[in-house]
Short mmCIF file of C-alpha atoms in Angstrom, two decimals:
data_model
loop_
_atom_site.label_atom_id
_atom_site.label_comp_id
_atom_site.label_asym_id
_atom_site.label_seq_id
_atom_site.Cartn_x
_atom_site.Cartn_y
_atom_site.Cartn_z
CA MET A 1 -70.32 21.78 30.81
CA ASN A 2 -71.92 21.41 27.16
CA VAL A 3 -69.87 23.59 24.92
CA ILE A 4 -70.30 23.44 21.03
CA VAL A 5 -66.49 24.63 19.15
CA VAL A 6 -67.34 26.40 15.82
CA GLY A 7 -64.75 25.69 13.36
CA ALA A 8 -62.48 22.33 12.96
CA GLY A 9 -58.84 24.14 12.02
CA ILE A 10 -56.15 23.47 14.54
CA ALA A 11 -57.43 25.89 17.04
CA GLY A 12 -60.84 24.31 16.88
CA LEU A 13 -60.04 20.71 17.02
CA SER A 14 -57.29 21.23 19.78
CA THR A 15 -59.82 23.30 21.87
CA ALA A 16 -62.23 20.18 21.70
CA TRP A 17 -59.50 17.71 22.11
CA SER A 18 -58.92 19.50 25.17
CA LEU A 19 -62.56 20.11 26.49
CA VAL A 20 -63.03 16.71 26.38
CA LYS A 21 -59.65 15.71 27.89
CA ALA A 22 -61.27 18.18 30.77
CA GLY A 23 -64.62 16.23 31.14
CA HIS A 24 -66.76 18.34 29.12
CA SER A 25 -69.56 17.34 26.48
CA VAL A 26 -68.59 18.86 23.02
CA SER A 27 -69.82 19.43 19.98
CA ILE A 28 -67.50 20.60 17.03
CA VAL A 29 -69.47 22.07 13.93
CA GLU A 30 -67.24 22.49 10.82
CA GLN A 31 -68.71 24.32 7.44
CA GLY A 32 -67.06 21.94 5.18
CA LYS A 33 -65.10 18.57 5.46
CA ILE A 34 -62.23 18.01 8.20
CA PRO A 35 -59.84 18.69 7.53
CA ASN A 36 -61.36 21.70 5.09
CA PRO A 37 -58.18 22.45 2.24
CA LEU A 38 -59.76 25.72 2.23
CA ALA A 39 -58.86 26.57 5.75
CA ALA A 40 -55.56 28.44 6.97
CA SER A 41 -54.53 25.32 8.92
CA GLY A 42 -55.61 22.80 6.19
CA ASP A 43 -52.78 22.91 4.28
CA HIS A 44 -50.12 19.92 4.12
CA HIS A 45 -47.73 21.20 6.41
CA ARG A 46 -47.10 24.66 8.53
CA ILE A 47 -43.42 25.67 9.96
CA ILE A 48 -42.50 25.32 13.65
CA ARG A 49 -39.67 27.33 14.77
CA ARG A 50 -38.07 29.44 17.70
CA ALA A 51 -37.25 32.35 16.16
CA TYR A 52 -39.55 35.52 17.01
CA GLY A 53 -37.29 38.77 16.62
CA LYS A 54 -38.38 40.91 19.05
CA ALA A 55 -41.45 39.19 20.08
CA GLY A 56 -39.62 37.45 22.68
CA GLY A 57 -42.71 36.30 24.58
CA TYR A 58 -43.52 34.14 21.52
CA ALA A 59 -40.08 32.46 21.48
CA ARG A 60 -40.54 31.40 24.98
CA LEU A 61 -43.97 30.43 24.39
CA ILE A 62 -42.70 28.06 21.83
CA THR A 63 -41.48 25.59 25.18
CA GLN A 64 -45.29 25.62 25.93
CA ALA A 65 -46.02 24.64 22.01
CA TYR A 66 -43.57 21.92 22.05
CA GLN A 67 -45.10 20.38 25.29
CA ALA A 68 -48.59 20.59 24.03
CA TRP A 69 -47.73 18.79 20.95
CA ASP A 70 -45.75 16.01 23.02
CA GLU A 71 -49.40 15.63 24.63
CA LEU A 72 -51.09 15.53 21.62
CA TRP A 73 -48.45 12.80 20.11
CA ALA A 74 -49.21 10.45 22.84
CA ASP A 75 -52.80 11.00 22.86
CA LEU A 76 -52.99 10.11 18.81
CA GLY A 77 -50.16 7.41 19.25
CA GLU A 78 -48.39 8.95 15.97
CA ASN A 79 -46.15 12.07 16.06
CA HIS A 80 -46.77 14.24 12.80
CA LEU A 81 -43.63 16.68 13.42
CA ASP A 82 -40.57 16.25 11.40
CA PRO A 83 -38.13 17.84 13.42
CA ARG A 84 -35.54 19.01 11.06
CA GLY A 85 -34.58 22.09 12.25
CA PHE A 86 -34.94 25.67 10.66
CA LEU A 87 -32.81 27.77 8.70
CA CYS A 88 -31.97 31.35 7.81
CA VAL A 89 -30.68 33.48 5.40
CA SER A 90 -29.48 37.10 5.65
CA ARG A 91 -28.94 39.10 2.39
CA GLU A 92 -29.64 42.92 3.99
CA THR A 93 -28.38 44.78 7.03
CA GLY A 94 -31.32 44.84 9.33
CA ASP A 95 -33.66 42.24 7.38
CA GLU A 96 -36.10 40.03 9.00
CA ALA A 97 -33.42 36.97 8.97
CA GLU A 98 -31.25 39.24 11.14
CA ILE A 99 -34.06 40.37 13.23
CA TYR A 100 -34.55 36.77 14.11
CA ARG A 101 -31.01 35.78 14.98
CA GLU A 102 -30.90 38.93 16.94
CA GLY A 103 -33.89 37.69 18.78
CA LEU A 104 -32.33 34.00 19.10
CA GLU A 105 -29.52 35.84 20.99
CA ASP A 106 -31.39 37.90 22.68
CA GLY A 107 -33.37 34.86 24.60
CA GLY A 108 -30.27 32.59 24.55
CA PHE A 109 -31.20 30.41 22.37
CA PRO A 110 -28.68 28.08 20.51
CA PHE A 111 -28.23 28.19 16.51
CA ASP A 112 -25.04 27.55 14.41
CA LEU A 113 -23.92 30.67 12.22
CA LEU A 114 -22.42 29.74 8.65
CA GLN A 115 -20.20 31.72 6.36
CA PRO A 116 -21.87 31.83 2.79
CA ASP A 117 -19.10 29.28 1.43
CA GLU A 118 -19.99 26.92 4.56
CA ALA A 119 -23.61 27.25 3.69
CA VAL A 120 -23.62 26.77 0.41
CA ALA A 121 -21.32 23.22 0.95
CA ARG A 122 -24.20 22.15 3.10
CA TRP A 123 -27.28 23.40 1.19
CA PRO A 124 -25.95 23.38 -2.44
CA PHE A 125 -29.53 24.86 -3.54
CA LEU A 126 -28.03 28.21 -2.31
CA GLU A 127 -26.56 30.58 -4.85
CA PRO A 128 -23.17 31.39 -4.10
CA GLY A 129 -22.46 35.38 -3.18
CA SER A 130 -26.13 35.78 -2.97
CA PHE A 131 -26.36 36.50 0.96
CA ARG A 132 -24.31 37.57 4.09
CA TYR A 133 -24.65 34.80 6.27
CA ALA A 134 -26.99 31.58 7.16
CA TYR A 135 -27.88 29.88 10.64
CA PHE A 136 -29.52 26.99 11.84
CA SER A 137 -31.51 25.91 14.70
CA THR A 138 -32.32 22.42 15.32
CA GLU A 139 -35.50 23.79 17.41
CA GLY A 140 -37.97 24.14 14.28
CA GLY A 141 -39.37 21.48 11.49
CA ALA A 142 -42.31 21.20 9.62
CA LEU A 143 -45.99 19.92 11.01
CA HIS A 144 -48.61 18.03 9.11
CA CYS A 145 -51.62 19.77 9.16
CA ARG A 146 -53.60 17.24 7.21
CA LYS A 147 -52.48 14.15 9.56
CA ILE A 148 -52.86 15.97 12.51
CA ALA A 149 -56.33 16.93 11.51
CA ALA A 150 -57.50 13.43 10.77
CA GLY A 151 -55.67 12.11 13.87
CA LEU A 152 -57.94 14.75 16.15
CA LEU A 153 -61.00 13.86 14.36
CA ALA A 154 -60.76 10.31 14.90
CA TRP A 155 -59.80 10.89 18.57
CA LEU A 156 -62.66 13.09 19.30
CA ARG A 157 -64.80 10.48 17.46
CA ALA A 158 -63.55 7.34 19.64
CA HIS A 159 -63.98 9.77 22.76
CA GLY A 160 -67.56 10.90 22.24
CA ALA A 161 -67.48 14.35 21.09
CA ASN A 162 -70.05 15.07 18.31
CA VAL A 163 -68.42 15.70 15.28
CA TYR A 164 -70.69 17.97 12.55
CA GLU A 165 -69.01 18.34 8.94
CA ASN A 166 -70.18 20.41 6.01
CA SER A 167 -72.34 22.44 9.01
CA LYS A 168 -72.31 26.24 8.46
CA VAL A 169 -72.91 28.56 11.16
CA VAL A 170 -74.38 31.69 9.85
CA GLY A 171 -75.53 32.92 13.31
CA ILE A 172 -74.57 32.94 16.76
CA ASP A 173 -77.16 34.22 19.77
CA THR A 174 -74.22 34.88 22.14
CA ALA A 175 -76.41 35.76 24.93
CA ALA A 176 -78.76 32.33 24.63
CA GLY A 177 -75.15 30.55 23.39
CA ARG A 178 -77.29 29.32 20.51
CA ILE A 179 -75.62 28.86 17.05
CA THR A 180 -77.89 28.90 13.70
CA LEU A 181 -77.04 26.40 11.06
CA ALA A 182 -77.58 27.45 7.10
CA ASP A 183 -80.47 24.73 7.04
CA GLY A 184 -82.01 26.77 9.56
CA THR A 185 -81.43 24.10 12.29
CA SER A 186 -79.93 25.65 15.64
CA MET A 187 -78.17 23.64 18.68
CA GLN A 188 -77.92 25.48 22.19
CA ALA A 189 -75.03 24.97 25.17
CA ASP A 190 -73.73 26.07 28.30
CA ARG A 191 -70.78 27.75 25.93
CA VAL A 192 -69.83 28.67 22.56
CA VAL A 193 -66.38 28.99 21.44
CA VAL A 194 -65.57 30.27 17.86
CA ALA A 195 -62.37 29.20 16.41
CA ALA A 196 -63.60 30.31 13.01
CA GLY A 197 -60.48 31.35 11.46
CA ALA A 198 -60.43 34.08 8.59
CA TRP A 199 -64.43 33.33 8.68
CA VAL A 200 -64.85 34.85 11.75
CA LEU A 201 -65.71 38.16 10.65
CA LYS A 202 -68.97 36.58 9.02
CA LEU A 203 -70.13 36.11 12.30
CA PHE A 204 -68.57 38.85 14.62
CA PRO A 205 -68.56 41.59 12.13
CA GLU A 206 -67.81 44.28 14.85
CA LEU A 207 -64.50 42.56 14.90
CA GLY A 208 -63.31 43.98 11.90
CA GLY A 209 -61.27 46.94 13.64
CA ASP A 210 -59.32 44.07 15.18
CA LEU A 211 -58.80 42.07 12.27
CA THR A 212 -57.59 42.04 8.90
CA THR A 213 -58.50 38.89 6.23
CA TYR A 214 -55.94 38.28 3.97
CA ARG A 215 -55.89 36.14 0.47
CA THR A 216 -52.61 34.31 -0.44
CA ALA A 217 -51.45 31.59 -2.52
CA LEU A 218 -48.99 28.73 -1.70
CA ALA A 219 -46.66 26.98 -4.61
CA TYR A 220 -45.82 23.38 -4.81
CA VAL A 221 -42.55 22.67 -6.92
CA ASP A 222 -40.46 20.02 -7.62
CA PRO A 223 -36.70 21.10 -7.60
CA PRO A 224 -34.24 20.00 -10.18
CA ALA A 225 -33.56 16.26 -10.03
CA ASP A 226 -29.78 16.37 -8.74
CA LEU A 227 -31.03 18.82 -5.96
CA LYS A 228 -33.49 16.12 -4.78
CA ALA A 229 -31.37 14.52 -2.73
CA ALA A 230 -30.27 17.61 -0.73
CA TRP A 231 -34.00 19.29 -0.49
CA GLU A 232 -34.83 15.84 1.38
CA LYS A 233 -32.25 16.35 4.14
CA ALA A 234 -32.88 20.10 4.54
CA PRO A 235 -34.14 22.12 7.04
CA VAL A 236 -37.40 24.43 7.10
CA ILE A 237 -36.18 27.55 5.49
CA LEU A 238 -37.86 30.45 7.74
CA ASP A 239 -36.61 33.34 5.84
CA VAL A 240 -34.79 33.97 2.88
CA GLY A 241 -33.47 37.29 3.60
CA GLY A 242 -33.65 40.65 1.93
CA LYS A 243 -37.74 41.96 1.33
CA THR A 244 -38.95 38.73 0.11
CA ASP A 245 -40.30 37.51 3.49
CA GLY A 246 -40.29 34.30 2.29
CA TYR A 247 -40.11 31.06 3.29
CA MET A 248 -39.70 27.18 2.21
CA ILE A 249 -40.62 23.91 3.39
CA PRO A 250 -38.69 21.01 1.58
CA LEU A 251 -39.74 17.87 1.13
CA THR A 252 -40.91 16.02 4.01
CA ARG A 253 -42.62 12.32 4.83
CA GLY A 254 -44.28 12.24 1.28
CA ALA A 255 -45.64 15.84 1.43
CA GLY A 256 -44.42 18.39 -1.64
CA MET A 257 -42.15 20.85 -1.77
CA LYS A 258 -43.49 24.44 -0.79
CA PHE A 259 -42.68 28.18 -1.23
CA GLY A 260 -44.71 31.32 0.46
CA SER A 261 -43.99 34.75 0.52
CA GLY A 262 -45.65 37.55 2.66
CA LEU A 263 -45.29 39.83 -0.08
CA HIS A 264 -47.82 37.51 -2.09
CA LYS A 265 -51.01 38.50 -0.04
CA VAL A 266 -54.33 41.26 -0.45
CA SER A 267 -56.13 42.34 2.10
CA THR A 268 -60.08 41.19 1.31
CA SER A 269 -63.43 41.64 2.92
CA ASP A 270 -64.44 38.13 2.32
CA ALA A 271 -62.56 34.85 3.14
CA ASP A 272 -64.20 33.25 0.30
CA TRP A 273 -63.06 36.04 -2.18
CA ASN A 274 -60.85 34.52 -5.21
CA ARG A 275 -59.77 30.79 -3.80
CA GLU A 276 -58.85 29.90 -7.38
CA PRO A 277 -55.62 30.11 -8.39
CA VAL A 278 -54.85 32.85 -11.48
CA PRO A 279 -52.72 31.46 -14.24
CA GLY A 280 -48.51 32.37 -13.91
CA GLU A 281 -49.62 32.56 -10.15
CA GLY A 282 -47.07 29.88 -8.68
CA GLU A 283 -44.30 30.84 -10.93
CA ALA A 284 -44.21 34.51 -9.84
CA ILE A 285 -44.52 33.27 -5.91
CA ARG A 286 -41.59 30.93 -7.12
CA ASP A 287 -39.77 33.72 -8.39
CA LEU A 288 -39.53 35.77 -5.74
CA PHE A 289 -37.08 33.53 -4.35
CA SER A 290 -34.20 34.11 -6.27
CA PRO A 291 -31.73 34.85 -5.08
CA PRO A 292 -30.77 33.28 -2.78
CA MET A 293 -32.12 30.32 -4.43
CA ALA A 294 -29.95 29.23 -6.93
CA ARG A 295 -31.38 27.79 -10.35
CA ILE A 296 -34.80 28.91 -9.71
CA GLY A 297 -36.41 28.44 -12.97
CA GLU A 298 -35.35 25.03 -13.03
CA TYR A 299 -38.28 24.30 -10.39
CA ARG A 300 -41.36 23.18 -11.54
CA VAL A 301 -44.49 24.33 -10.15
CA THR A 302 -46.81 21.78 -9.59
CA GLU A 303 -49.75 22.72 -7.40
CA VAL A 304 -51.18 25.80 -6.28
CA VAL A 305 -52.80 26.37 -2.80
CA THR A 306 -54.96 29.64 -2.00
CA CYS A 307 -55.40 30.59 1.64
CA ALA A 308 -57.42 33.02 4.02
CA TYR A 309 -56.15 33.89 7.14
CA THR A 310 -56.73 37.09 9.70
CA PHE A 311 -54.14 39.54 11.41
CA THR A 312 -54.33 41.95 13.96
CA ALA A 313 -52.32 44.86 13.23
CA ASP A 314 -49.38 44.04 15.81
CA GLU A 315 -49.63 39.86 14.29
CA LYS A 316 -50.84 38.95 17.87
CA PHE A 317 -53.48 36.21 18.67
CA LEU A 318 -56.92 37.74 20.20
CA ALA A 319 -59.68 36.55 22.45
CA HIS A 320 -63.02 38.16 22.49
CA GLU A 321 -65.87 37.33 25.10
CA ASP A 322 -69.44 38.28 24.42
CA GLY A 323 -72.19 36.09 26.76
CA LYS A 324 -72.09 32.85 26.58
CA CYS A 325 -69.44 33.16 23.42
CA LEU A 326 -65.70 33.47 23.68
CA VAL A 327 -64.11 33.67 20.38
CA VAL A 328 -60.58 33.13 19.90
CA SER A 329 -58.65 34.53 17.01
CA ALA A 330 -55.09 32.51 16.27
CA CYS A 331 -55.39 32.58 12.88
CA SER A 332 -52.17 34.46 11.71
CA GLY A 333 -49.64 33.69 9.60
CA HIS A 334 -47.71 32.29 12.80
CA GLY A 335 -50.68 30.67 13.87
CA TYR A 336 -50.46 26.91 13.62
CA LYS A 337 -47.40 26.27 15.14
CA PHE A 338 -49.45 26.72 18.76
CA GLY A 339 -52.72 25.04 17.68
CA ALA A 340 -52.15 22.48 20.34
CA ALA A 341 -51.30 25.01 22.86
CA VAL A 342 -54.05 27.14 21.77
CA GLY A 343 -56.81 24.60 22.33
CA ARG A 344 -55.45 23.53 25.86
CA ARG A 345 -55.22 27.26 27.10
CA THR A 346 -58.63 28.08 25.66
CA ALA A 347 -60.21 24.80 27.34
CA GLN A 348 -58.43 26.13 30.71
CA ALA A 349 -60.44 29.23 30.31
CA VAL A 350 -63.44 28.00 29.20
CA GLY A 351 -63.54 25.77 32.56
CA ASP A 352 -62.02 28.49 34.78
CA GLY A 353 -63.33 31.67 33.55
CA ASP A 354 -60.56 33.73 33.56
CA ILE A 355 -60.88 35.15 30.12
CA VAL A 356 -58.34 37.93 31.13
CA GLY A 357 -55.46 35.40 31.73
CA LEU A 358 -56.21 33.94 28.62
CA LYS A 359 -56.11 37.08 26.39
CA ARG A 360 -52.59 38.03 28.25
CA TRP A 361 -51.39 34.30 27.47
CA LEU A 362 -52.66 34.89 23.55
CA ARG A 363 -50.57 38.21 23.53
CA ALA A 364 -47.40 36.38 25.00
CA GLU A 365 -47.62 38.23 28.02
CA ALA A 366 -47.67 35.82 30.30
CA VAL A 367 -45.31 33.76 29.47
#
């Protein structure tokens, strides 16, 4: 089968990888370069973690995510996961960190619960007296996105896939399986898979009732010199408790330290809107993390990276079939960790035609 994959974020690249392995003829088309720094999966790193609170299906699905990543590492000949585990800090009763803990307990997944003094002794960047408890799990770490994208790009080219960078798709004839590029040229295939991330609504505006696009930003920081050694050994911070909805990725494998918060986002109808950072944006993100981080003002902002991504209202992944076209939207804030698994499962559905099964899997209903 001839298949065109539109979008070379992690979902598109992984789908192309899995389709090639299944024996299909694959062309992957990306509007920018690969990796594209403007894509939701184009940043330096993302978190993988077992914790999912009440979304127990996704917690169980992490097992398949790890299996898919292991298959990918074997093919690439390199492992781009730093498995340093994850840490959560609870500051208020019922905050997200506590909901994550309850989900781990419900699923029977192991973790270490620490009292505040124990946690501060182990991780001195925490502020004493600012949180109720902390807990640590080994089932998590940092996935290095740009290295993964570069590895997949090289693998696809080496295994016969056609790769088209800087080729923006502006139209899709779903009945014919034909795509039209910005320069007026067209391509046709037996099947088209659209994994266009936050740009999917430009091609399928009818999905606007299911998907909302957000613009957010991430702050890279340089920690105080006397805390660098602690951060170099630290787990990823999945949640800092309270209402911050904040996560942190420490210094890992040469990539900088990153702060991100769900509070710092705004809905938009255009994934290209306001992609330049504004003055003071990085400091505003950084300051959301005090408490529970001590001495937050000493963390120097070195870079601010903007990001666009889509969410469904229930924060689950989406598939939509129209003629010869299959749209897969796994571009939510928690999408990257499932990237290799989403690619495998999407390729399977392209091959066997079981789109209903794919939709259930994407919603973690068939785990």
